[in-house]
CSV table of C-alpha atoms and ligand atoms in Angstrom, one decimal:
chain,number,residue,atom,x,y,z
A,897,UNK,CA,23.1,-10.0,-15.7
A,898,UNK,CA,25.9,-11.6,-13.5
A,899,UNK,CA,25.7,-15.6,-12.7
A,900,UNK,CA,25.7,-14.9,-8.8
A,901,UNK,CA,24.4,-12.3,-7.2
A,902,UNK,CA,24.0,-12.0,-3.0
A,903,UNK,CA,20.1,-11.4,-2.9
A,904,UNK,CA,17.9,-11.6,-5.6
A,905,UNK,CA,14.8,-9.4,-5.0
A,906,UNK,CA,11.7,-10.8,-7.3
A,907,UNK,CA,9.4,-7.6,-8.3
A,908,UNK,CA,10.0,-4.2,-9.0
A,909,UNK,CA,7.5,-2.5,-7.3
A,910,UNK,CA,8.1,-0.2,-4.1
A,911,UNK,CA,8.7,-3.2,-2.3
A,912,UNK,CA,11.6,-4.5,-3.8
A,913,UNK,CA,13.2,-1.5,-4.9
A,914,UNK,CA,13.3,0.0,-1.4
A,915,UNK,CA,15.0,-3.4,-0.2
A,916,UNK,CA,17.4,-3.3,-2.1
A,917,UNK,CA,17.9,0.7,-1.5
A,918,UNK,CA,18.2,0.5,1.7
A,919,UNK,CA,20.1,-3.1,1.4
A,920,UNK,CA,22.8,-0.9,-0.3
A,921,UNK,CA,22.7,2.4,1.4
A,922,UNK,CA,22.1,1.0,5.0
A,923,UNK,CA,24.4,-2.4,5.1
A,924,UNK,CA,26.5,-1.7,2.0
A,925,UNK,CA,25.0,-5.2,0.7
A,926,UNK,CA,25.1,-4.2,-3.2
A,927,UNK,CA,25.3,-7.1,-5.2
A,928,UNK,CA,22.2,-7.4,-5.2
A,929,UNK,CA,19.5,-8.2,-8.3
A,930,UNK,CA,16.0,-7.3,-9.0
A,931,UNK,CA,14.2,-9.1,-10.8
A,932,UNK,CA,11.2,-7.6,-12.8
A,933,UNK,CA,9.2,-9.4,-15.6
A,934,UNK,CA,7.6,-6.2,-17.0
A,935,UNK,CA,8.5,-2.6,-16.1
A,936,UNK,CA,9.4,-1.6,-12.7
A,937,UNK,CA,6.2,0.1,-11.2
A,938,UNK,CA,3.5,-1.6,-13.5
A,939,UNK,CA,2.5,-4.0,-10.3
A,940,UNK,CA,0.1,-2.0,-7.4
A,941,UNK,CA,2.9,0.1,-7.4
A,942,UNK,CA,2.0,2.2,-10.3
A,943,UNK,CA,-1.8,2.1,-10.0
A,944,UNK,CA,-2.7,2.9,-6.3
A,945,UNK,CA,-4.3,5.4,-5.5
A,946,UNK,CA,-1.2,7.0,-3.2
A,947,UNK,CA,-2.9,7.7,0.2
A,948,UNK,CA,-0.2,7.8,2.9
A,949,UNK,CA,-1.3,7.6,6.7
A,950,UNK,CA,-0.2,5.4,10.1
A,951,UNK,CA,-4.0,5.6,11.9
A,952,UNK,CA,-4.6,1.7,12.3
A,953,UNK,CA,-6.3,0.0,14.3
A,954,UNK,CA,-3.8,-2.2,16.4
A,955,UNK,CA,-0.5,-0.7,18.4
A,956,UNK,CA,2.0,-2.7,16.0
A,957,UNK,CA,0.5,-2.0,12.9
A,958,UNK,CA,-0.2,1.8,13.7
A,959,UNK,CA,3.7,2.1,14.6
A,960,UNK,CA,4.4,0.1,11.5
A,961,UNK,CA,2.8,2.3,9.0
A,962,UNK,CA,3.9,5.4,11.5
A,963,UNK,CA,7.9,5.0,10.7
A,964,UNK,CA,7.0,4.7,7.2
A,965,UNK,CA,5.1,8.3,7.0
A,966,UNK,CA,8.5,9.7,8.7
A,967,UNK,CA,10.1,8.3,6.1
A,968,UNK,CA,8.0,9.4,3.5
A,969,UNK,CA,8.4,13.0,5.1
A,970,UNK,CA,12.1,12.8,4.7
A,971,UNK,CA,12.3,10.7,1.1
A,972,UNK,CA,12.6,13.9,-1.4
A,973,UNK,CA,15.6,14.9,0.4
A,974,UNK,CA,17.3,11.3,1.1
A,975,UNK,CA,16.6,10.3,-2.8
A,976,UNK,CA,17.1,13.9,-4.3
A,977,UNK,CA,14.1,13.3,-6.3
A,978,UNK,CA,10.7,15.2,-5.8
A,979,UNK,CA,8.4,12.3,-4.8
A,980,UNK,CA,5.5,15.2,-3.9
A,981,UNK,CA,4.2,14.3,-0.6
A,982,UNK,CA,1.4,16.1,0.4
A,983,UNK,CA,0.1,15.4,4.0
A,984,UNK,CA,-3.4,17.2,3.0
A,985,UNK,CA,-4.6,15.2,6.4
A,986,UNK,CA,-6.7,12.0,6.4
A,987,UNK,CA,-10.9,11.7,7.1
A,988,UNK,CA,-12.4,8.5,8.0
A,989,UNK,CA,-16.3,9.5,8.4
A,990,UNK,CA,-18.3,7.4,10.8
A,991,UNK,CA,-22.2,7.1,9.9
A,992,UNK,CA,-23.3,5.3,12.4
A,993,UNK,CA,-22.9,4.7,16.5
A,994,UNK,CA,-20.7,2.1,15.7
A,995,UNK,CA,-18.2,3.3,13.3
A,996,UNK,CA,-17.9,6.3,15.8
A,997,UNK,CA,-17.1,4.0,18.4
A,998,UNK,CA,-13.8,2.6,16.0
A,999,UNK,CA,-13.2,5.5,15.6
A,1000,UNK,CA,-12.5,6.7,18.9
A,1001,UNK,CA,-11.0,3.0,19.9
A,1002,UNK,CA,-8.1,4.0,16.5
A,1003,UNK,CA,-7.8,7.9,17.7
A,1004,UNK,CA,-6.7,6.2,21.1
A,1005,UNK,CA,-4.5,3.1,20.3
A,1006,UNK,CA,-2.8,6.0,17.7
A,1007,UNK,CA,-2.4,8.5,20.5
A,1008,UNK,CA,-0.5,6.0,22.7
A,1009,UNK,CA,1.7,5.6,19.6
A,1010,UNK,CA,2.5,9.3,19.5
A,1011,UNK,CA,0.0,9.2,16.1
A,1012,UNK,CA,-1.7,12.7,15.6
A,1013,UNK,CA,-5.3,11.4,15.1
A,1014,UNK,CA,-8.9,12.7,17.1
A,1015,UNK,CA,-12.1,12.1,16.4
A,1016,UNK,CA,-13.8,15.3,15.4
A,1017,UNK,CA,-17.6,17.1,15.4
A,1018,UNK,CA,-19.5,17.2,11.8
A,1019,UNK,CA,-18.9,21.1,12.3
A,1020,UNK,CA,-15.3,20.6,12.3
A,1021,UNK,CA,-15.8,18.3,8.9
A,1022,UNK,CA,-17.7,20.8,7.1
A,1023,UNK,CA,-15.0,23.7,8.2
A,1024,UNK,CA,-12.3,21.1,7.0
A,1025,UNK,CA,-14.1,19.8,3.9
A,1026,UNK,CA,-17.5,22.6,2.9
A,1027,UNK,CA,-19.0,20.1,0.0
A,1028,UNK,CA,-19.6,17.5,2.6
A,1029,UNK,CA,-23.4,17.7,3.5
A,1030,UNK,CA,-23.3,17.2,7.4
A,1031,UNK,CA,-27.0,17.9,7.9
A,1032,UNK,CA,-29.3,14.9,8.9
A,1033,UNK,CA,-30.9,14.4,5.2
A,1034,UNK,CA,-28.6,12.0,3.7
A,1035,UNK,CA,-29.0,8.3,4.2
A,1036,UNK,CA,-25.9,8.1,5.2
A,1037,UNK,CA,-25.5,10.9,8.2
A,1038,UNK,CA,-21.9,12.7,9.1
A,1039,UNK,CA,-22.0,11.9,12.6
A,1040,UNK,CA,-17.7,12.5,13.3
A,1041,UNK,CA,-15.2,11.7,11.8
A,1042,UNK,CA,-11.6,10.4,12.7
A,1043,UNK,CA,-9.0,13.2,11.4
A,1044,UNK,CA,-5.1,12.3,10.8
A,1045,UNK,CA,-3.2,15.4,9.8
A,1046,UNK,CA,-0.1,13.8,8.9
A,1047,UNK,CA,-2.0,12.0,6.0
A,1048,UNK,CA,-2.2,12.8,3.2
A,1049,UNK,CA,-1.0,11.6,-1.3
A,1050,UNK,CA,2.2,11.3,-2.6
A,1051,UNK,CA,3.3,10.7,-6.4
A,1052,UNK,CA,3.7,7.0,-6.5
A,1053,UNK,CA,5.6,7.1,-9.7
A,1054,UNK,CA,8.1,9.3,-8.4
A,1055,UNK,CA,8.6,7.3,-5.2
A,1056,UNK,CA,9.5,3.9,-7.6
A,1057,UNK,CA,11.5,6.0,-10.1
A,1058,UNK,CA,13.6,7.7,-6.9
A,1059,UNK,CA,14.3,4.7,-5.1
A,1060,UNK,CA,15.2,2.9,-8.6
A,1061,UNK,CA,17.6,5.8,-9.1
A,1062,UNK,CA,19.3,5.3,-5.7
A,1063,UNK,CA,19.5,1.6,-5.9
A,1064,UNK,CA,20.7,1.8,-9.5
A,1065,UNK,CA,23.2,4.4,-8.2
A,1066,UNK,CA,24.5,2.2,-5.1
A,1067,UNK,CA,25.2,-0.5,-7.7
A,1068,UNK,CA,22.4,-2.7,-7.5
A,1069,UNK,CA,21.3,-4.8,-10.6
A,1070,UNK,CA,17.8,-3.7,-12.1
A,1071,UNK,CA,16.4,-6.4,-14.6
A,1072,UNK,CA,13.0,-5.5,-16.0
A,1073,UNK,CA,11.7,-7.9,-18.8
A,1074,UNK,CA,13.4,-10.4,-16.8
A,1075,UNK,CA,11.0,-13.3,-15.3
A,1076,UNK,CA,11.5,-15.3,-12.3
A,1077,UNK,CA,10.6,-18.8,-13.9
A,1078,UNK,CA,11.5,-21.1,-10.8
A,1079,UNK,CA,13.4,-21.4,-7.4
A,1080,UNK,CA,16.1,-23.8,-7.0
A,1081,UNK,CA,15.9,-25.7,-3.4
A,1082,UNK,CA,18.4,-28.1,-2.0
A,1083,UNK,CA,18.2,-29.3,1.4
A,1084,UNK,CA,15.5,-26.7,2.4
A,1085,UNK,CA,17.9,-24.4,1.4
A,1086,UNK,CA,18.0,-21.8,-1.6
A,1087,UNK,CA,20.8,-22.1,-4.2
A,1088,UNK,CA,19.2,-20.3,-6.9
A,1089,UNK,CA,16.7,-19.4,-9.2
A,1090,UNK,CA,15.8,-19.8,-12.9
A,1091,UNK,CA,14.8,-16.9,-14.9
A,1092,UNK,CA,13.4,-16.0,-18.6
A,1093,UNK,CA,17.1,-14.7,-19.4
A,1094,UNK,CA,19.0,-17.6,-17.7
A,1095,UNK,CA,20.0,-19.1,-14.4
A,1096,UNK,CA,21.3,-17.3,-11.2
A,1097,UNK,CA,23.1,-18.8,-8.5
A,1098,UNK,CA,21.9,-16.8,-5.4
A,1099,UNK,CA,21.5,-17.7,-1.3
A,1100,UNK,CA,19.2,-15.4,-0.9
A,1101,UNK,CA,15.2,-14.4,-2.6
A,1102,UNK,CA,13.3,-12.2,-1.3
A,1103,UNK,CA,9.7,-12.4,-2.8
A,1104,UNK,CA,8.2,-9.0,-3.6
A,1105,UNK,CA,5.4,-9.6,-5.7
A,1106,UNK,CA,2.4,-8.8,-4.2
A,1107,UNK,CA,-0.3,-9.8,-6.4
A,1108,UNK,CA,1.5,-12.9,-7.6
A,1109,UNK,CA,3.2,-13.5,-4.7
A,1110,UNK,CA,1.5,-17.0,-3.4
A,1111,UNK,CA,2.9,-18.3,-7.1
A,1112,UNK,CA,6.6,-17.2,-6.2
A,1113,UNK,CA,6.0,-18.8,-3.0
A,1114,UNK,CA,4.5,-22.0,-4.8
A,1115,UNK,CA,7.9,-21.8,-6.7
A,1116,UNK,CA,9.9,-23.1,-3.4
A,1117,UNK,CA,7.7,-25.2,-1.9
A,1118,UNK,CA,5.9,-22.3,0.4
A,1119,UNK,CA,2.2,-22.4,1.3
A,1120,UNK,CA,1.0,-18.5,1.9
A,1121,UNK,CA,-2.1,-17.6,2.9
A,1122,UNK,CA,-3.3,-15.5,0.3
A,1123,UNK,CA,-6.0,-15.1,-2.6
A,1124,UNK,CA,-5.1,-12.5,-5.1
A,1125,UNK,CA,-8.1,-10.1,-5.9
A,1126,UNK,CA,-8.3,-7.3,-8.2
A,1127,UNK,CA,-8.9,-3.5,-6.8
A,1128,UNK,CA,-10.1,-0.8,-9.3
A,1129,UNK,CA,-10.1,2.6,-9.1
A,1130,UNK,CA,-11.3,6.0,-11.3
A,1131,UNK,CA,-10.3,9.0,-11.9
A,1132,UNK,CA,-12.2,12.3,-13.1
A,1133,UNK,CA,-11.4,15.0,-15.4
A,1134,UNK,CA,-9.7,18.2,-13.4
A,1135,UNK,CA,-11.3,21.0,-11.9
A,1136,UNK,CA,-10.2,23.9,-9.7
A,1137,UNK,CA,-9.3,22.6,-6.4
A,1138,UNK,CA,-12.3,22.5,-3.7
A,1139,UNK,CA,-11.1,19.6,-1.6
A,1140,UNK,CA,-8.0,19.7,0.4
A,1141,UNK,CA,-8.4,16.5,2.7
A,1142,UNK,CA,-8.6,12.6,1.7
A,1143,UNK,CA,-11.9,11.8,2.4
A,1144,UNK,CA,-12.9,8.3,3.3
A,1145,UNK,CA,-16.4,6.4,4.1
A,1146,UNK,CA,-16.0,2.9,5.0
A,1147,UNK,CA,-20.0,2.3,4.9
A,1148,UNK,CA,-20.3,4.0,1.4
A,1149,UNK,CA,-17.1,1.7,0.4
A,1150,UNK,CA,-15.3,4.2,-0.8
A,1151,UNK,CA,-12.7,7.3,-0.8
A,1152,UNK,CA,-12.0,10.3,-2.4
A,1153,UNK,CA,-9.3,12.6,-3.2
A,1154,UNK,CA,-8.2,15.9,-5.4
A,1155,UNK,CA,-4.7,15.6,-7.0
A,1156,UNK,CA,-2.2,18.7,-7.7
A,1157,UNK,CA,-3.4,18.6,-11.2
A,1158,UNK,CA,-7.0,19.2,-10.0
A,1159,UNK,CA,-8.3,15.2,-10.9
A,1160,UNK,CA,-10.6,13.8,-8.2
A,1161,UNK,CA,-9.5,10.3,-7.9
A,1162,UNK,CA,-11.8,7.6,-6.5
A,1163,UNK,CA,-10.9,4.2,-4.8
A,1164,UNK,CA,-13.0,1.4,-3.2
A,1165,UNK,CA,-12.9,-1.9,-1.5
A,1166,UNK,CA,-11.6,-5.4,-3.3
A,1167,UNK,CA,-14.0,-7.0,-6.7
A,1168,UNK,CA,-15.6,-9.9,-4.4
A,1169,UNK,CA,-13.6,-12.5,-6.2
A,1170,UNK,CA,-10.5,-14.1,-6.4
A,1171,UNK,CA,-8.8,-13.3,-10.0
A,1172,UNK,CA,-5.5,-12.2,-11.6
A,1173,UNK,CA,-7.2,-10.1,-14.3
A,1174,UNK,CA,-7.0,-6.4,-14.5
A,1175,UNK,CA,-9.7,-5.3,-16.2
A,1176,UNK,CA,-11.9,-2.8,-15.2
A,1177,UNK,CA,-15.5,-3.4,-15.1
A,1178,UNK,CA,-19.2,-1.3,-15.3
A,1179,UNK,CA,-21.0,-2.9,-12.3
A,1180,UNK,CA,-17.8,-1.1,-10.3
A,1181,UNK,CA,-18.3,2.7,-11.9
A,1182,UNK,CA,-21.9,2.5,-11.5
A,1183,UNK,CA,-21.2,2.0,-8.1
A,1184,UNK,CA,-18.8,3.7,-7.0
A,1185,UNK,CA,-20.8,6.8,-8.7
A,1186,UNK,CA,-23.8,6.0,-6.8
A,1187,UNK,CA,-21.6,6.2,-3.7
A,1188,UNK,CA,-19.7,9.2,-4.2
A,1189,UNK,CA,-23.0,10.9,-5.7
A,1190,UNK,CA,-24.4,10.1,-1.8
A,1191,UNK,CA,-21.4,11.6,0.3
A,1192,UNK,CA,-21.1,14.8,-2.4
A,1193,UNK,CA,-24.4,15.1,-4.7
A,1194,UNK,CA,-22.4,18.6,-6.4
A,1195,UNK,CA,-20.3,16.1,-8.2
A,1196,UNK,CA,-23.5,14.8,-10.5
A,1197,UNK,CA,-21.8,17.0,-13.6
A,1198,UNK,CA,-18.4,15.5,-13.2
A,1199,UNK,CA,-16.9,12.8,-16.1
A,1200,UNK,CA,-14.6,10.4,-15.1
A,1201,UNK,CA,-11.8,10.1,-17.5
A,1202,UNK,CA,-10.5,6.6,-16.6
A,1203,UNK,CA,-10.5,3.2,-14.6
A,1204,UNK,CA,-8.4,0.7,-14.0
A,1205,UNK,CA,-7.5,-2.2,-11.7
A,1206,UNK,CA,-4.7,-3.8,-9.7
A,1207,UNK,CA,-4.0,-7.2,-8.3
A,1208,UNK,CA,-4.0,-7.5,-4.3
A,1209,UNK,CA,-2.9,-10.1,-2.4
A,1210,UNK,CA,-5.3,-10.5,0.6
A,1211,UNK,CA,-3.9,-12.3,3.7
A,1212,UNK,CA,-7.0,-13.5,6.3
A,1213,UNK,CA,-6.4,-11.1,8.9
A,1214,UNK,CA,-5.5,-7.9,6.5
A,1215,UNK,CA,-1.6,-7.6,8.4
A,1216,UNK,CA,1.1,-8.3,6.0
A,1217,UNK,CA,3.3,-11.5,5.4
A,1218,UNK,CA,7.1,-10.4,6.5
A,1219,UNK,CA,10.2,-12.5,7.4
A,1220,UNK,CA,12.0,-15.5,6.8
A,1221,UNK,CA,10.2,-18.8,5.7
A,1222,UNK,CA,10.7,-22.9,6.3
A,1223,UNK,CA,13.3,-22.3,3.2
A,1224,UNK,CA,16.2,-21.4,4.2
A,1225,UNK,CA,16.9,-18.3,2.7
A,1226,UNK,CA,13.4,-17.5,1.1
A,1227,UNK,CA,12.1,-14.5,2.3
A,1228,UNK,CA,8.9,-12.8,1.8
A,1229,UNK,CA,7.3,-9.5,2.1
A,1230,UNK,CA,3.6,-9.8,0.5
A,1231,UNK,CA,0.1,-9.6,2.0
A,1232,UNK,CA,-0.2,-6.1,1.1
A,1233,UNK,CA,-3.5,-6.0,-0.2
A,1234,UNK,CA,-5.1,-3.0,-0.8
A,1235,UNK,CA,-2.8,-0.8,2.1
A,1236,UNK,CA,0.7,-1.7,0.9
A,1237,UNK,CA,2.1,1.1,-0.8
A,1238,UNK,CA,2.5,3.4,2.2
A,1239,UNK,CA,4.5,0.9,3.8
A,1240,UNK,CA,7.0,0.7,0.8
A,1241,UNK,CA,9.5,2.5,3.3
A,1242,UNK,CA,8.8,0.9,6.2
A,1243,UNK,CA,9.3,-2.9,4.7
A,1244,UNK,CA,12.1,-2.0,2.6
A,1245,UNK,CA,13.6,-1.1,5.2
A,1246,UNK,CA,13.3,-3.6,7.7
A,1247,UNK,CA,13.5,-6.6,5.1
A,1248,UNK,CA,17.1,-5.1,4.4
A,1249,UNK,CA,17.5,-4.7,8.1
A,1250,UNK,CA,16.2,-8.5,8.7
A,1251,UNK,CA,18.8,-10.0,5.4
A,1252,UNK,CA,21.5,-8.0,6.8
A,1253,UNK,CA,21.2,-9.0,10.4
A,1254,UNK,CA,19.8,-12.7,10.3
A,1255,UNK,CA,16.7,-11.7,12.4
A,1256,UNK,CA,13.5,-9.9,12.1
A,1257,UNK,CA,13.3,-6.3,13.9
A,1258,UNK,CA,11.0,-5.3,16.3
A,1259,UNK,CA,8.7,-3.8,13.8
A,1260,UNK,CA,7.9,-7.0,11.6
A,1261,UNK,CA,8.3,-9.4,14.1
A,1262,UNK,CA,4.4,-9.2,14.5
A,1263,UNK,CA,3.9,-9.8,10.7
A,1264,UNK,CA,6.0,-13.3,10.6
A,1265,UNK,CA,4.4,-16.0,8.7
A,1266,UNK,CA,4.0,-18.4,11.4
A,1267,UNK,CA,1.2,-16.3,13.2
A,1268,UNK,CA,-1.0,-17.7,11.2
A,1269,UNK,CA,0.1,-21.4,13.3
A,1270,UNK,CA,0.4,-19.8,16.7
A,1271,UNK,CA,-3.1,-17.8,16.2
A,1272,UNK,CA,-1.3,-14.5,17.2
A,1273,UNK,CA,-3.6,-12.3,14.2
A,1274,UNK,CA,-3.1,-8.8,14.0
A,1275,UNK,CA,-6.8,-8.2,13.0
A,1276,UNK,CA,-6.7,-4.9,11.4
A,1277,UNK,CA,-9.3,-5.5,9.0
A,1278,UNK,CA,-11.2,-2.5,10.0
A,1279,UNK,CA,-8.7,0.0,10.0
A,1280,UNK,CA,-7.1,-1.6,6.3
A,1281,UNK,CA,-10.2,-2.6,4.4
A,1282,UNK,CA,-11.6,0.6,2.6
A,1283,UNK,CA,-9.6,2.7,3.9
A,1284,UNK,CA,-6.3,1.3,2.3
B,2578,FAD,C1,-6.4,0.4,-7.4
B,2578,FAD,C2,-5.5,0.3,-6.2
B,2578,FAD,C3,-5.4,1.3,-5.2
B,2578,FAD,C4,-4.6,1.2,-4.1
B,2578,FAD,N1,-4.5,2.2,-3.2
B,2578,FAD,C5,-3.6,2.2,-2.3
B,2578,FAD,C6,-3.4,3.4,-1.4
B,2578,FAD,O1,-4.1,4.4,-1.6
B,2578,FAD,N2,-2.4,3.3,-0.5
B,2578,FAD,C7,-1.7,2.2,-0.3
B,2578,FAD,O2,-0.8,2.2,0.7
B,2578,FAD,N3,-1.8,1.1,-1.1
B,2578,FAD,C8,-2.7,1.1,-2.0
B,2578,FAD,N4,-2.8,0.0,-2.9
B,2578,FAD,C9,-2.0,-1.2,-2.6
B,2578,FAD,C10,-0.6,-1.0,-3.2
B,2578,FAD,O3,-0.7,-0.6,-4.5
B,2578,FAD,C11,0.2,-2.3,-3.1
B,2578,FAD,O4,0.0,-2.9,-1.8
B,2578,FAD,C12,1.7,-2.1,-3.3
B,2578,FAD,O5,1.9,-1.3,-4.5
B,2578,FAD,C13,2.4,-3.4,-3.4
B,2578,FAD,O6,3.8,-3.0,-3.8
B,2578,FAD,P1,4.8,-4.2,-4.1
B,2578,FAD,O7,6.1,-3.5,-4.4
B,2578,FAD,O8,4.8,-5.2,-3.0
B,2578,FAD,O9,4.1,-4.9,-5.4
B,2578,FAD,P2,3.9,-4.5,-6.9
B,2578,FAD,O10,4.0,-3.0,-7.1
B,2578,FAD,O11,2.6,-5.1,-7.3
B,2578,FAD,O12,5.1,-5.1,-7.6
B,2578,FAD,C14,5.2,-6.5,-7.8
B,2578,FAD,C15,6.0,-6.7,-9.1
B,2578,FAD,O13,6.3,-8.1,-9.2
B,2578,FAD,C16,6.4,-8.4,-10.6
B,2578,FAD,N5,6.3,-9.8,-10.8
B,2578,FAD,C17,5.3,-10.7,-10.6
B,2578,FAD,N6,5.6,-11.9,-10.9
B,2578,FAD,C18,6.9,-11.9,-11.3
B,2578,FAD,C19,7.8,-12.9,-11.8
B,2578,FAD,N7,7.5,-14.2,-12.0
B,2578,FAD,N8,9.1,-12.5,-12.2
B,2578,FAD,C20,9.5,-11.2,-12.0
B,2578,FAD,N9,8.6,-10.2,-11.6
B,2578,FAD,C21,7.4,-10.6,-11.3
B,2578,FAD,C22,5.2,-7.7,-11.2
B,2578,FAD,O14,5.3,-7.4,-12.6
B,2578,FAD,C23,5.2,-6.4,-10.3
B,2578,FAD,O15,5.8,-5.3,-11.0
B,2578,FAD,C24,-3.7,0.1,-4.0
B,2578,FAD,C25,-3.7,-0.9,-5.0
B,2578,FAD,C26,-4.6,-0.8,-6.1
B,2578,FAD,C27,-4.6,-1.9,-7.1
């Protein structure tokens, strides 16, 4: 670990390693540090539930998320490492008159964005996805659905473990077992910051936690608007593949998709409480089973195999936290809740843009931290809540 480094990126999640990717590879900024108090990937990063997509609800967060699928679409060959992106498209059912009516408000807003995304007839479901039950018996009718071909799952290991190897490779500096302890200030100005292996003298932070990211913030002096709530999610032994599409129902809370290796993996909205434990819990698999026994009753035979939980940090209007703060030289990309992962690319690459230039692009400037003063919200809570 060197005493001075040019940015110190805290967390190694897809956040920060992209950063400091594209910090190297795009501005050839490569003393740079990352700082990771456990493994890189054990954050959200390694326990989402990989669903890649750009249809939001509002123009700046759908064009957001959109440069991020193209550069998921493009990331195998750019990091020369399989990251196994599979745009099996994307199905958001509406069960009701009003979801139907979101629906067709996102497949618009995404069209003006040059977003493929349509809202489609329960026929076209049950062509697209058979073990759906589109007839009028369940509780829950399939009255359309909003369909988003580019969609689709990726590997999320691979994605943290390629753009490791390229930052790695570019010279960057990747610490893990190395905590962030504190954040030296002077004159609203970072010098440095204090770690579990020593200090480092630095100009630059760039906070990349996610889940813990109000505490780093806490560290310099920076108020962010965020509770911290854990996210579970299950997956089921594998069978032969039957379901090609992601599948999600916003009024059933929850989603559903069939990995490579033939696992159905289940996901659903945020535990109703604010916590930093990641512990799984019964009340969640009992429901989600209830849930996913409503929207595809042929899956009463099926055992899960496992569960497990994440820590999200929740921002009021579900848009994320990016850009500079009122410390000079603390940065911050967190407020990624239960959505973040697709937009790994898409930060990284603009934070680095942002360090390198001295100014937030055009496609953060939405997401700055001072909306939350002006009352400019981005309000994309029901585009990002279930649907991640
Ligand atoms: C169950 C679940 C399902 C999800 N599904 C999806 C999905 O389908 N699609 C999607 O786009 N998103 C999804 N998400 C959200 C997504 O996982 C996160 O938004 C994303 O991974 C955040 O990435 P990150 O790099 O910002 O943070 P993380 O990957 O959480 O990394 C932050 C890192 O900071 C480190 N850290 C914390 N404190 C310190 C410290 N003091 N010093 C040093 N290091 C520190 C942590 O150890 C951690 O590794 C899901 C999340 C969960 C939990």
């Amino acid at each position: 670990m060197r005493s001075r480094y040019d940015v110190v990126i805290i967390g190694g999640g897809v956040h920060g390693l992209a950063t400091a990717y594209y910090l190297a590879r795009n501005h050839g900024i490569t003393n740079v540090a990352i700082l990771e108090k456990s493994y890189i990937g054990s954050g959200g990063s390694g326990r989402n539930t990989a669903i890649v997509r750009s249809n939001y609800l509002t123009p700046e967060g759908s064009r957001f998320y959109d440069r991020s699928v193209k550069l998921y679409e493009g990331l195998a060959e750019d990091l020369n490492f399989n990251v196994m992106f599979e745009q099996r498209g994307h199905m958001t059912l509406a069960h009701n008159d009003s979801s139907l009516r979101t629906m067709r408000w996102r497949a618009e807003v995404n069209k003006l964005q040059g977003i493929d995304s349509s809202v489609i007839s329960p026929a076209y479901v049950k062509e697209l996805a058979p073990y759906l039950d589109v007839s009028d018996h369940p509780r829950y009718p399939i009255l359309g659905a909003l369909w988003h071909p580019p969609g689709g799952i990726i590997r999320h290991d691979a994605v943290v473990w390629g753009y490791a190897r390229g930052a790695s490779a570019l010279g960057v500096h990747i610490h893990q077992e190395t905590e962030l302890t504190g954040i030296d200030v002077d004159g609203g100005k970072v010098v440095g910051v204090q770690t579990s292996r020593g200090p480092i003298a630095t100009g630059t932070v760039i906070n990349c936690t996610a889940g813990w990211s109000s505490l780093i913030a806490a560290m310099a002096g920076v108020r962010l608007p965020i509770t911290t709530r854990p996210l579970q999610a299950a997956v089921t032994e594998p069978v032969k593949q039957f379901l090609h599409p992601v599948i999600v129902s916003g009024s059933l809370h929850t989603y559903v998709s069939q990995t490579a290796r033939g696992e159905l993996v289940f996901g659903a909205s945020v535990d109703p409480f604010a916590s930093y434990s990641t512990r799984g819990s019964l009340e969640f698999t009992t429901g989600l089973a209830t849930h996913v026994l409503e929207l595809m009753p042929s899956l009463t035979n099926m055992r899960l195999l496992r569960q497990w939980a994440g820590l999200c940090d929740m921002t009021p209007d579900f848009g994320p936290i990016i850009g500079p703060t009122e410390v000079d030289g603390f940065h911050v990309d967190v407020g990624w809740g239960t959505y973040g992962f697709k937009a790994g690319p898409v930060a990284g690459e603009s934070v680095a843009d942002m360090v390198a230039n001295g100014r937030p692009g055009e496609l953060i400037a939405p997401f700055g931290l001072d909306r939350f003063e002006k009352g400019t919200l981005t309000a994309e809570k029901g585009a990002a809540a279930v649907g991640h």
